[in-house]
Coordinates of C-alpha atoms and ligand atoms in Angstrom, one line a residue:
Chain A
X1 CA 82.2 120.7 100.3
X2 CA 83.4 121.0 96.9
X3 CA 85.1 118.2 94.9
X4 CA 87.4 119.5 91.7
X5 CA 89.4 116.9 89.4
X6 CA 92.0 117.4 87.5
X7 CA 91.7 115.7 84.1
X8 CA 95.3 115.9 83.1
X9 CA 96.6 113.6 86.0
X10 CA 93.9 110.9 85.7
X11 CA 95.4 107.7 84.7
X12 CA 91.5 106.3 84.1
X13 CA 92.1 103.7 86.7
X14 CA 88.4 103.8 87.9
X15 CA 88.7 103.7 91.4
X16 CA 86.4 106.9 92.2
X17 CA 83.6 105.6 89.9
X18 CA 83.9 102.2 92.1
X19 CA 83.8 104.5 95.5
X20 CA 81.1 107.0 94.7
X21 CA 79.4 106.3 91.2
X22 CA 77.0 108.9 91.5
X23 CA 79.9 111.8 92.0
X24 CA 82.1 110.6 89.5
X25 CA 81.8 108.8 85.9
X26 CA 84.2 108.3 83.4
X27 CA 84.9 109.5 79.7
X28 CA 85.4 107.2 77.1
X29 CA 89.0 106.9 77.0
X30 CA 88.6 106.5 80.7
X31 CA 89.1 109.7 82.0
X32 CA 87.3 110.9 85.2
X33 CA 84.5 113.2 85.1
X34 CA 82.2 114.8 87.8
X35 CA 78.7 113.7 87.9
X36 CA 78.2 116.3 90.6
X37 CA 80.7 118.8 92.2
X38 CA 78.7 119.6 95.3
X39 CA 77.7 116.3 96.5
X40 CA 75.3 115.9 99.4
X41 CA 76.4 115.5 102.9
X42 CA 75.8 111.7 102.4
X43 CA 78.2 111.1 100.0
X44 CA 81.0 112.4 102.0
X45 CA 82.4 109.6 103.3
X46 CA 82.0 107.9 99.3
X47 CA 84.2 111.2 98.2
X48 CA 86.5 111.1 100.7
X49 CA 87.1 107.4 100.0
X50 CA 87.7 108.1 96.0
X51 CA 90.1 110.8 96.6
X52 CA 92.3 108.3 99.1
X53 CA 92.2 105.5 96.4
X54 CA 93.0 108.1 93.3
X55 CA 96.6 106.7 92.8
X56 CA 97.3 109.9 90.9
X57 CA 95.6 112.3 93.4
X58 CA 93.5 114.0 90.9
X59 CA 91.0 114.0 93.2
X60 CA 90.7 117.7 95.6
X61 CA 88.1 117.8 98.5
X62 CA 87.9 122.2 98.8
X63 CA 85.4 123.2 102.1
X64 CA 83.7 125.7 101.8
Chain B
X1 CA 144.1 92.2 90.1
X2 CA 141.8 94.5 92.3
X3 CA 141.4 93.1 96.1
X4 CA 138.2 91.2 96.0
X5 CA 136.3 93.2 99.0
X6 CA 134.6 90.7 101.6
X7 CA 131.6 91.7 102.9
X8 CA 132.1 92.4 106.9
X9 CA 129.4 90.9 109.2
X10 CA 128.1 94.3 110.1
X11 CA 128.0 95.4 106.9
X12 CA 126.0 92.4 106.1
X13 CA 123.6 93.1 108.7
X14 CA 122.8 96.8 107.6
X15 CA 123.0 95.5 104.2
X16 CA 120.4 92.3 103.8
X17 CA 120.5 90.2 100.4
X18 CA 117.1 90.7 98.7
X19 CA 115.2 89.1 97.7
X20 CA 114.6 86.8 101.1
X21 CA 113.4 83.4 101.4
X22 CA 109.4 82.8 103.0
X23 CA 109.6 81.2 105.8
X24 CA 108.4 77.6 105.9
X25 CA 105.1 76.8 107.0
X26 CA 102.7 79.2 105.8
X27 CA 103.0 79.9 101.8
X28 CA 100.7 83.2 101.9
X29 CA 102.7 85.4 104.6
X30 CA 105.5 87.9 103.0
X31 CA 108.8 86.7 103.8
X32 CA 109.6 87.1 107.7
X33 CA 112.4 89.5 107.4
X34 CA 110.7 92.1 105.3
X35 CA 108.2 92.2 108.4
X36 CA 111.1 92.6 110.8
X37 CA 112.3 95.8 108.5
X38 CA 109.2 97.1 108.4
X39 CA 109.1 97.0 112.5
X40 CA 112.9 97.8 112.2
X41 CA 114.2 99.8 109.7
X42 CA 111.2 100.9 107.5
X43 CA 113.6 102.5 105.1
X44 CA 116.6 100.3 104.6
X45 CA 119.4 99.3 102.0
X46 CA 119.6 95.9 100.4
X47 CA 121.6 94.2 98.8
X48 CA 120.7 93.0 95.3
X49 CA 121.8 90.5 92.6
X50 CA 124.4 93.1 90.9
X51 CA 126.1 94.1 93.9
X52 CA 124.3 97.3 94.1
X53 CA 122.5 98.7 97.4
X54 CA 119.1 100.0 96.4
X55 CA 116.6 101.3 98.8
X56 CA 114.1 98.6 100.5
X57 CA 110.5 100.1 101.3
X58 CA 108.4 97.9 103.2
X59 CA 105.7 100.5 105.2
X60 CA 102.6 101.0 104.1
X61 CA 102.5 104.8 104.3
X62 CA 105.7 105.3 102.8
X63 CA 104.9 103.1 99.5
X64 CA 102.2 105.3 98.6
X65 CA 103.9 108.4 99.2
X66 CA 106.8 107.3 97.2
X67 CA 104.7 105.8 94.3
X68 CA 103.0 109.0 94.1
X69 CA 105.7 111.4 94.0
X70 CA 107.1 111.9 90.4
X71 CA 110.7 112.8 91.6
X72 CA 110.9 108.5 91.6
X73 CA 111.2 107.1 88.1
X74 CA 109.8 104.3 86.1
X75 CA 112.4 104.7 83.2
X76 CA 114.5 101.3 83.3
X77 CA 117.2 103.5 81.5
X78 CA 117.7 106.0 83.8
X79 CA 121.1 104.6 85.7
X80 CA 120.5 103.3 89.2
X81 CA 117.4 101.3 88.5
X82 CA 117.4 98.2 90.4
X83 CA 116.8 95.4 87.6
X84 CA 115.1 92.1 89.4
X85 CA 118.5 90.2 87.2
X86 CA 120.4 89.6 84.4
X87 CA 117.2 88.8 82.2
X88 CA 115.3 91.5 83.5
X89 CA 117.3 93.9 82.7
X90 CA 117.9 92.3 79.3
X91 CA 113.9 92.0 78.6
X92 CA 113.8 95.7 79.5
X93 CA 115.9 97.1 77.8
X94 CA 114.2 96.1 74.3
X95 CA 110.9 96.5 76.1
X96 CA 109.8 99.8 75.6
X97 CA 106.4 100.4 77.0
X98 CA 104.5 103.2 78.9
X99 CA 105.4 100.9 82.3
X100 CA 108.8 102.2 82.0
X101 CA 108.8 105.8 80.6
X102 CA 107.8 108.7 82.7
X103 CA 105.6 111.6 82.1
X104 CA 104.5 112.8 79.8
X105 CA 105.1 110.1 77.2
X106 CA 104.1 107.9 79.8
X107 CA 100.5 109.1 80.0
X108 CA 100.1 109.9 76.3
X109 CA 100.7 106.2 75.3
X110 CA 99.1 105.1 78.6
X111 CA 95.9 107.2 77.1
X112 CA 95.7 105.1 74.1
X113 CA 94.6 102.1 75.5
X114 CA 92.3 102.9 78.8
X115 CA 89.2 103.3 76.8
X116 CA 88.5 99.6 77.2
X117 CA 89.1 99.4 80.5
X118 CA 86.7 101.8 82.0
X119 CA 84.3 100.9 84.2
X120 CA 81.0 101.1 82.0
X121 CA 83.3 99.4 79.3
X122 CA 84.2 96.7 81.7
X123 CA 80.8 95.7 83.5
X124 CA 79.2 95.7 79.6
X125 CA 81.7 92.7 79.8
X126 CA 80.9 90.7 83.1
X127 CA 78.1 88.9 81.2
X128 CA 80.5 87.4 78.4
X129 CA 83.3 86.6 81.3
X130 CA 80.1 85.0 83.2
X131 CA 79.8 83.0 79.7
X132 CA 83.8 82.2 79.8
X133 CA 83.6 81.2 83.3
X134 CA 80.5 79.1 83.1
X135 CA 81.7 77.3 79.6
X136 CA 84.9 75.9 81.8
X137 CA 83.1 75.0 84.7
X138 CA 80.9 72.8 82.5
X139 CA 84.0 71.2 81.0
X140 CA 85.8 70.5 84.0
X141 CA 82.2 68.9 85.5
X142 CA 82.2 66.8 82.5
X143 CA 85.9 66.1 82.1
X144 CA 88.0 63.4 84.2
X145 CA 89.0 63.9 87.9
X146 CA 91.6 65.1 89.3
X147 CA 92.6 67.9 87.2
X148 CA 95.3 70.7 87.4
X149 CA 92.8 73.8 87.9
X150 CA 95.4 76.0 86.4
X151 CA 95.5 74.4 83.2
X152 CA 92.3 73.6 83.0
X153 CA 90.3 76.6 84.6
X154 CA 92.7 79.3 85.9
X155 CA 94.7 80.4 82.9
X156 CA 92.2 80.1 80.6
X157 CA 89.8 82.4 82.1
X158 CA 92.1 85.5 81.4
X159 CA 93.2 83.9 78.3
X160 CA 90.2 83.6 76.6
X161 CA 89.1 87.5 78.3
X162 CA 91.8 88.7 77.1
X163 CA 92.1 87.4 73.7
X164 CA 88.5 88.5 72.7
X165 CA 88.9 92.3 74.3
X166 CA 92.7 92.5 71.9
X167 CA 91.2 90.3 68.9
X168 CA 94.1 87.7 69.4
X169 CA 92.8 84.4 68.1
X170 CA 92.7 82.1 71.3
X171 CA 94.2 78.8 68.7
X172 CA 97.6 80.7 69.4
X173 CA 97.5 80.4 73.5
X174 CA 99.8 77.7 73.9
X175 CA 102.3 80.5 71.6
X176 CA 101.6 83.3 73.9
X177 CA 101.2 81.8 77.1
X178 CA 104.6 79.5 76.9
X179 CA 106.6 83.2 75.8
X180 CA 104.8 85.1 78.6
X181 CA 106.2 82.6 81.4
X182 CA 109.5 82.5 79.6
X183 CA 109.3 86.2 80.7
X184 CA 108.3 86.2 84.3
X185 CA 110.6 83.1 85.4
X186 CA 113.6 84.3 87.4
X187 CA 115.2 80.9 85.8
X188 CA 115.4 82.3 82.1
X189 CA 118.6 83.5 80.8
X190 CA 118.9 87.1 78.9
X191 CA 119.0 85.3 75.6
X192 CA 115.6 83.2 76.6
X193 CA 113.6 86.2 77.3
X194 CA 115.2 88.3 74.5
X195 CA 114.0 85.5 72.3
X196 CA 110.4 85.2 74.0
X197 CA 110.2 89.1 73.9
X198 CA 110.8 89.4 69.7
X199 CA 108.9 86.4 69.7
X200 CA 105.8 88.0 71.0
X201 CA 106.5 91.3 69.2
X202 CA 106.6 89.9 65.9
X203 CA 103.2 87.6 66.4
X204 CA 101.4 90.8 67.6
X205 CA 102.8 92.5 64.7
X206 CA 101.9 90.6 62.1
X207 CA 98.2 90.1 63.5
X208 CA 98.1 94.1 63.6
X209 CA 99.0 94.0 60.3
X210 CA 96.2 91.4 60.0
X211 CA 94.0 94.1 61.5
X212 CA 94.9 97.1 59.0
X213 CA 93.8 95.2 56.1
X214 CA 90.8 93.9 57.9
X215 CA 89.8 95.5 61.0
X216 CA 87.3 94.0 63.5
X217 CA 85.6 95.7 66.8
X218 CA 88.4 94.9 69.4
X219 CA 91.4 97.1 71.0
X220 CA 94.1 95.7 68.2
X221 CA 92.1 96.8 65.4
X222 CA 91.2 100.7 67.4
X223 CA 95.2 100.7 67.7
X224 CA 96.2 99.7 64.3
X225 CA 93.3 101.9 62.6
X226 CA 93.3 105.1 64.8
X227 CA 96.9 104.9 66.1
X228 CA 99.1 103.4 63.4
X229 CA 97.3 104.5 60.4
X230 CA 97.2 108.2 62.1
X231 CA 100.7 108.2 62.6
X232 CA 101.1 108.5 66.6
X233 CA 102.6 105.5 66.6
X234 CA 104.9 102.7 64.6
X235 CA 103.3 99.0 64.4
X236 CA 106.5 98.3 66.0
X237 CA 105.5 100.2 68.7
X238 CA 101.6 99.2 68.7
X239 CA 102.8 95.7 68.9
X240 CA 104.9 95.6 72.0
X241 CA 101.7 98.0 73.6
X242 CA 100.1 95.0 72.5
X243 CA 102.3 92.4 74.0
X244 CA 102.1 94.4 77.3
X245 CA 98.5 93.8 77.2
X246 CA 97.9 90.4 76.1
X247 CA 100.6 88.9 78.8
X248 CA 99.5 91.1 81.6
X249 CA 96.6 90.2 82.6
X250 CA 97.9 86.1 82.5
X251 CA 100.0 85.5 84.9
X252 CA 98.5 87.5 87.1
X253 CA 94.5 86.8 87.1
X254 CA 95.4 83.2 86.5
X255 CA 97.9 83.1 90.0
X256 CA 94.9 85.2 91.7
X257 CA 92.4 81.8 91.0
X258 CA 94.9 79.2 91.7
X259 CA 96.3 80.8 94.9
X260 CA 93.2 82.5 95.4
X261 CA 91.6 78.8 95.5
X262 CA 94.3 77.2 98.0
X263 CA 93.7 80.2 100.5
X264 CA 89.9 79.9 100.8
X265 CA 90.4 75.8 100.8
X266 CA 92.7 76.5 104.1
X267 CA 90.1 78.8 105.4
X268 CA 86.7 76.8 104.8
X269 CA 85.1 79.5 107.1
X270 CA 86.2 82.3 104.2
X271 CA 85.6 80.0 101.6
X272 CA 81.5 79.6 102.9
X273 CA 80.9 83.2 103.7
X274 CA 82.0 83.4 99.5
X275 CA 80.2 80.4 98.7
X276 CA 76.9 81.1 100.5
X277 CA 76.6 84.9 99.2
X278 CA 74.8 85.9 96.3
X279 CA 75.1 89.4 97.5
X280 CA 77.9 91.5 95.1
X281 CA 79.1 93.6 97.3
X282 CA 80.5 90.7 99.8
X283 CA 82.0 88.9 96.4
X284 CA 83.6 92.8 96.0
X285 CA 85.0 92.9 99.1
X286 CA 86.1 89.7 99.1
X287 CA 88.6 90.0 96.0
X288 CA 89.8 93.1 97.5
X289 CA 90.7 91.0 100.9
X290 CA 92.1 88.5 98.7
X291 CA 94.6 90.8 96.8
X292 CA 95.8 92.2 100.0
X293 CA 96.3 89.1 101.6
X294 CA 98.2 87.7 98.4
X295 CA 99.8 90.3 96.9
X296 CA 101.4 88.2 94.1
X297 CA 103.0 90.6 92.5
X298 CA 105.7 90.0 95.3
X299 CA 109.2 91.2 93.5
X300 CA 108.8 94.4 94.3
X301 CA 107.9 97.5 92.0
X302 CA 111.4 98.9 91.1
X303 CA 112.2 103.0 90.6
X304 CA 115.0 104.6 90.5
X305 CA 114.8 108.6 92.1
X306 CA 115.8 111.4 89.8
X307 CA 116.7 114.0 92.9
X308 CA 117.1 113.8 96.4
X309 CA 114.1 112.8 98.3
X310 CA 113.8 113.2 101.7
X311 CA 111.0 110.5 103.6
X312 CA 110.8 110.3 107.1
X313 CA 114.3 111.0 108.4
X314 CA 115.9 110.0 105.7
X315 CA 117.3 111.0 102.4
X316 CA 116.7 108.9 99.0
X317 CA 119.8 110.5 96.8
X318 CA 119.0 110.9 93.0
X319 CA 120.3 107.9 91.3
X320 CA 119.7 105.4 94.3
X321 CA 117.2 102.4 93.1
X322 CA 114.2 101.9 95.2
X323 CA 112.2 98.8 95.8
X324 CA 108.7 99.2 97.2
X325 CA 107.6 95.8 99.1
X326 CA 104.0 95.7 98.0
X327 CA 103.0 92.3 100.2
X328 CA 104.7 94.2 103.0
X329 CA 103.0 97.5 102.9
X330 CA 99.6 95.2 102.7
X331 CA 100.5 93.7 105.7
X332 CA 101.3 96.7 107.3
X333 CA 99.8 96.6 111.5
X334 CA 99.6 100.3 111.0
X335 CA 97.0 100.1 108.1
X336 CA 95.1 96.1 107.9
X337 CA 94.5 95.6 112.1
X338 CA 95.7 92.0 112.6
X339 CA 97.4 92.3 109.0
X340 CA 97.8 88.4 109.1
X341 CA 94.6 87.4 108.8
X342 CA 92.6 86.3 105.7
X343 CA 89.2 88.6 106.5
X344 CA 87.1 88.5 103.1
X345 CA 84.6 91.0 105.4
X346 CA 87.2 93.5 105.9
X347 CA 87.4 96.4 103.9
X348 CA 90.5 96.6 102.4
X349 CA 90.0 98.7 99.3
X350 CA 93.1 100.6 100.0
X351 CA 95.4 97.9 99.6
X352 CA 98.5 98.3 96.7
X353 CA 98.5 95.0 94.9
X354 CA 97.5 97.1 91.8
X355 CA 100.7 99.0 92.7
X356 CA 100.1 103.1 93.5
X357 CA 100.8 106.3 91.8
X358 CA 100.2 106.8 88.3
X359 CA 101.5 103.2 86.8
X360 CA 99.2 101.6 88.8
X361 CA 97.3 98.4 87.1
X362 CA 95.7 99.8 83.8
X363 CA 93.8 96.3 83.8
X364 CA 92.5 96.2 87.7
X365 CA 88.9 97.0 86.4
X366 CA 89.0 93.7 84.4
X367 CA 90.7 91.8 87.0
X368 CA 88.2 92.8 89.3
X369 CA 85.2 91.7 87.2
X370 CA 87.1 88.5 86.3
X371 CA 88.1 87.3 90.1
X372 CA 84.4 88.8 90.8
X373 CA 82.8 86.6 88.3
X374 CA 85.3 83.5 89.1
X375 CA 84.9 83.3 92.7
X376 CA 81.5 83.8 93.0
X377 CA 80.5 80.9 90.7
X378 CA 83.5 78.2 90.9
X379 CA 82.9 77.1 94.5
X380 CA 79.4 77.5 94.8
X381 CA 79.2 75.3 91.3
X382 CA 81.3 73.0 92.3
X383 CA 80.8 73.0 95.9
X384 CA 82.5 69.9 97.7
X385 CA 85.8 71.0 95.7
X386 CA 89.1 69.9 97.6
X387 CA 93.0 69.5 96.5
X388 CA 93.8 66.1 95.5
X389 CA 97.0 66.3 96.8
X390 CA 98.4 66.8 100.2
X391 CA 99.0 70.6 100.7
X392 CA 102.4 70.5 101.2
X393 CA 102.8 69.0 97.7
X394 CA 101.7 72.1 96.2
X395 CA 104.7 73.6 94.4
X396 CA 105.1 77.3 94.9
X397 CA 106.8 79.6 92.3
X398 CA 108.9 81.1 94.4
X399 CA 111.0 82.1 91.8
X400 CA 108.6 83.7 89.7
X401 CA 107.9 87.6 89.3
X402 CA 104.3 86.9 89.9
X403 CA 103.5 84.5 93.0
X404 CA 101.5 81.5 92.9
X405 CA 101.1 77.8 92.5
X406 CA 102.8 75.8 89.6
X407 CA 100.0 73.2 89.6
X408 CA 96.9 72.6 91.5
X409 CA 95.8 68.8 91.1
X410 CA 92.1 69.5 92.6
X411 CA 89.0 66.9 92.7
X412 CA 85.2 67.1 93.9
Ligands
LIG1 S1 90.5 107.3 90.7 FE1 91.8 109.0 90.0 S2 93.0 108.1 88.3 FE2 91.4 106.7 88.7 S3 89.8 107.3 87.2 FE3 89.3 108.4 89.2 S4 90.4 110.3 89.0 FE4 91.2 109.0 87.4

């Protein structure tokens, strides 16, 4: 699985770096960043969780 | 003179007033008819203070589709947007902050002010709201018994946080705090909160002026220095930003303890799983059952749709106002099993008491830390804590935008 985010629609309200810290961090004005875009099979249910909370569904979840 | 048109009973029936009373008895649960809607008529037409017939959203699912979907507007000048009343829609209209514009301008003034509230910027916090939390806890130990914990311990807390994050000196709380409730009390006339508004305005003005001439390391003197002096932005404009922020996070952190407080006191079984942890991911769970379950932000978040939207079998026409229930959708059966329950081990991250889409709570990362770091210390500090008053004394604000308790006369 690959996770993309899409920088433009982040409103930096921090809810992915709550879920899955290790997947995602933030910028300094807030903004989401990946840590990692293929995370291991472990952190699925983490990613999974950050995309649901996104409120501005920047978060995509692409299988490969 | 125009026939006066009577409202027919069945009219009346398709057409409920909102907003509705709570039912007596418990002060936590969502009013019982937005419940029977959401069972009934998930998408329905109320009937609001103005006459007009906005849209009532009470499901779970259907809250955060809509909040997500960008056909729905924010902007309070867009015809059709369902004002809460007459001084809402007065306070709004000078109001002009990123809450009510739309993309983009929404997110480029939005953008100016998240740095501070990113996570790593917000945990290198926790230790000096630990340091807040502690300082009042030690003053209401050695003070006299009983005292009103939201005078002496639940509005201060975000107060003080707040004030050192913006640079407001905290002297001028009594100032900031008696204009922010002017604001959120459905009692004030236009006139009141027109008055509390420029009030506010020209305070955080002057002190950004304050800031120009002298800048310090807080979020004030960031705006005034890289936002005003560079041009993207009037003080004018800085300063209501800056109202925004300073009066956000008050009434709302401070109802969170207080009500917070009288929910775990009626559940002592909640109240010691909370007490007896030192483990933070319980306390983090824990707030996140507690906002569900409380959801004070209980007047609804208020849109307005800019084309036809069609959501489950029915059609939202542009220029219809929409009200999304938030304490409904967290009590939705569909989402929370047994919805009515106070649960602090249940894992209710999803809930939307921050609201959803992309106006949701800019401060919910300092909230968190803040209703982290309060509830994991007050009761455990003070740990025989009890009201000093008969619950049913407790005076609710029922007719406040935020929910919550007016006073909360406690002893130990
Ligand atoms: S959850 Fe979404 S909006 Fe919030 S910081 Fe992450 S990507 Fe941005």
């Amino acid at each position: 699985m690959r996770v993309e985010v899409e920088q433009p629609k982040c409103v930096a309200s921090g809810q992915c770096v709550l879920a899955a810290p290790d997947v995602f961090d933030q910028d300094d004005e807030g903004i989401v960043e990946m840590l990692t875009d293929r995370p291991g099979a472990d952190r699925y249910e983490d990613v999974k969780e950050a995309a649901a909370l996104c409120p501005a569904a920047a978060i995509r979840l692409v299988s490969e | 003179m125009a026939e006066i048109s009577t409202v027919t009973p069945s009219e009346h029936l398709e057409h409920p007033d909102y907003p509705m009373p709570r039912a007596a008895g418990c002060p936590f649960d969502p009013p019982p008819a937005l419940l029977t809607l959401q069972e009934q008529k998930p998408l329905a037409r109320v009937r609001i203070w103005d006459g007009t017939s906005p849209w009532l959203v009470t499901r779970y699912d259907h809250m955060r589709a809509l909040l997500g979907d960008a056909r729905l507007s924010a902007d309070t000048t867009n015809p059709g947007y369902p004002y809460r009343n007459a001084a809402g829609r007065a306070g709004d209209q000078i109001r002009r902050t990123f809450l009510t514009m739309d993309d983009p301008e929404h997110a480029r003034l939005r953008r100016m002010v998240t740095a501070p509230f990113a996570i790593k910027n917000v945990e290198a916090l926790r230790w000096s709201v630990q340091t807040i939390v502690d300082g009042l806890i030690d003053r209401l130990l050695d003070g006299p018994r009983p005292v009103d914990l939201v005078e002496a311990f639940a509005t201060p807390v975000p107060s003080l946080v707040i004030c050192e994050l913006l640079g407001v000196p905290y002297d001028d709380h009594d100032f900031f705090q008696r204009n922010t409730r002017v604001i959120v009390r459905r009692t004030s006339t236009p006139e009141e909160v027109v008055a509390a508004q420029n009030a506010l305005v020209d305070y955080l003005d002057d002190l950004l002026g304050d800031k120009q001439a002298r800048p310090g390391e807080d979020l004030l003197s960031t705006l005034a220095g890289q936002r005003v002096d560079a041009g993207q932005m009037t003080r004018r404009e800085a300063a209501q930003m800056g109202v925004l922020l300073l009066s956000a996070g008050h009434e709302t952190t401070a109802n969170m303890i207080a009500l917070g407080t009288v929910a775990l006191l009626r559940h002592p079984d909640q109240l010691a799983l909370l007490r007896d942890t030192d483990d933070p991911k319980v306390v983090a769970a824990a707030v996140e059952e507690l906002l569900r379950y409380l959801t004070i932000a209980h007047s609804g978040r208020r849109r307005v749709a800019l084309e036809d939207i069609e959501i489950d079998g029915e059609v939202i026409r542009a220029g219809d106002g929409v009200i999304l229930a938030g304490e409904a959708a967290n009590r939705d059966p569909r989402v929370f099993p047994d919805p009515d329950r106070l649960d602090v081990t249940r894992d209710a991250r999803q809930h939307v008491a921050f609201g959803f889409g992309v106006h949701q709570c800019l401060g919910q990362p300092l909230a968190r830390v803040e209703l982290q770091v309060v509830y994991s210390t007050l009761y455990s500090r003070i740990r025989t804590l009890e009201l000093a008053v008969d619950e049913d004394q407790l005076d609710y604000k029922h007719d406040g935008l935020v929910y919550g308790v007016y006073e909360l006369p406690v002893t130990w």
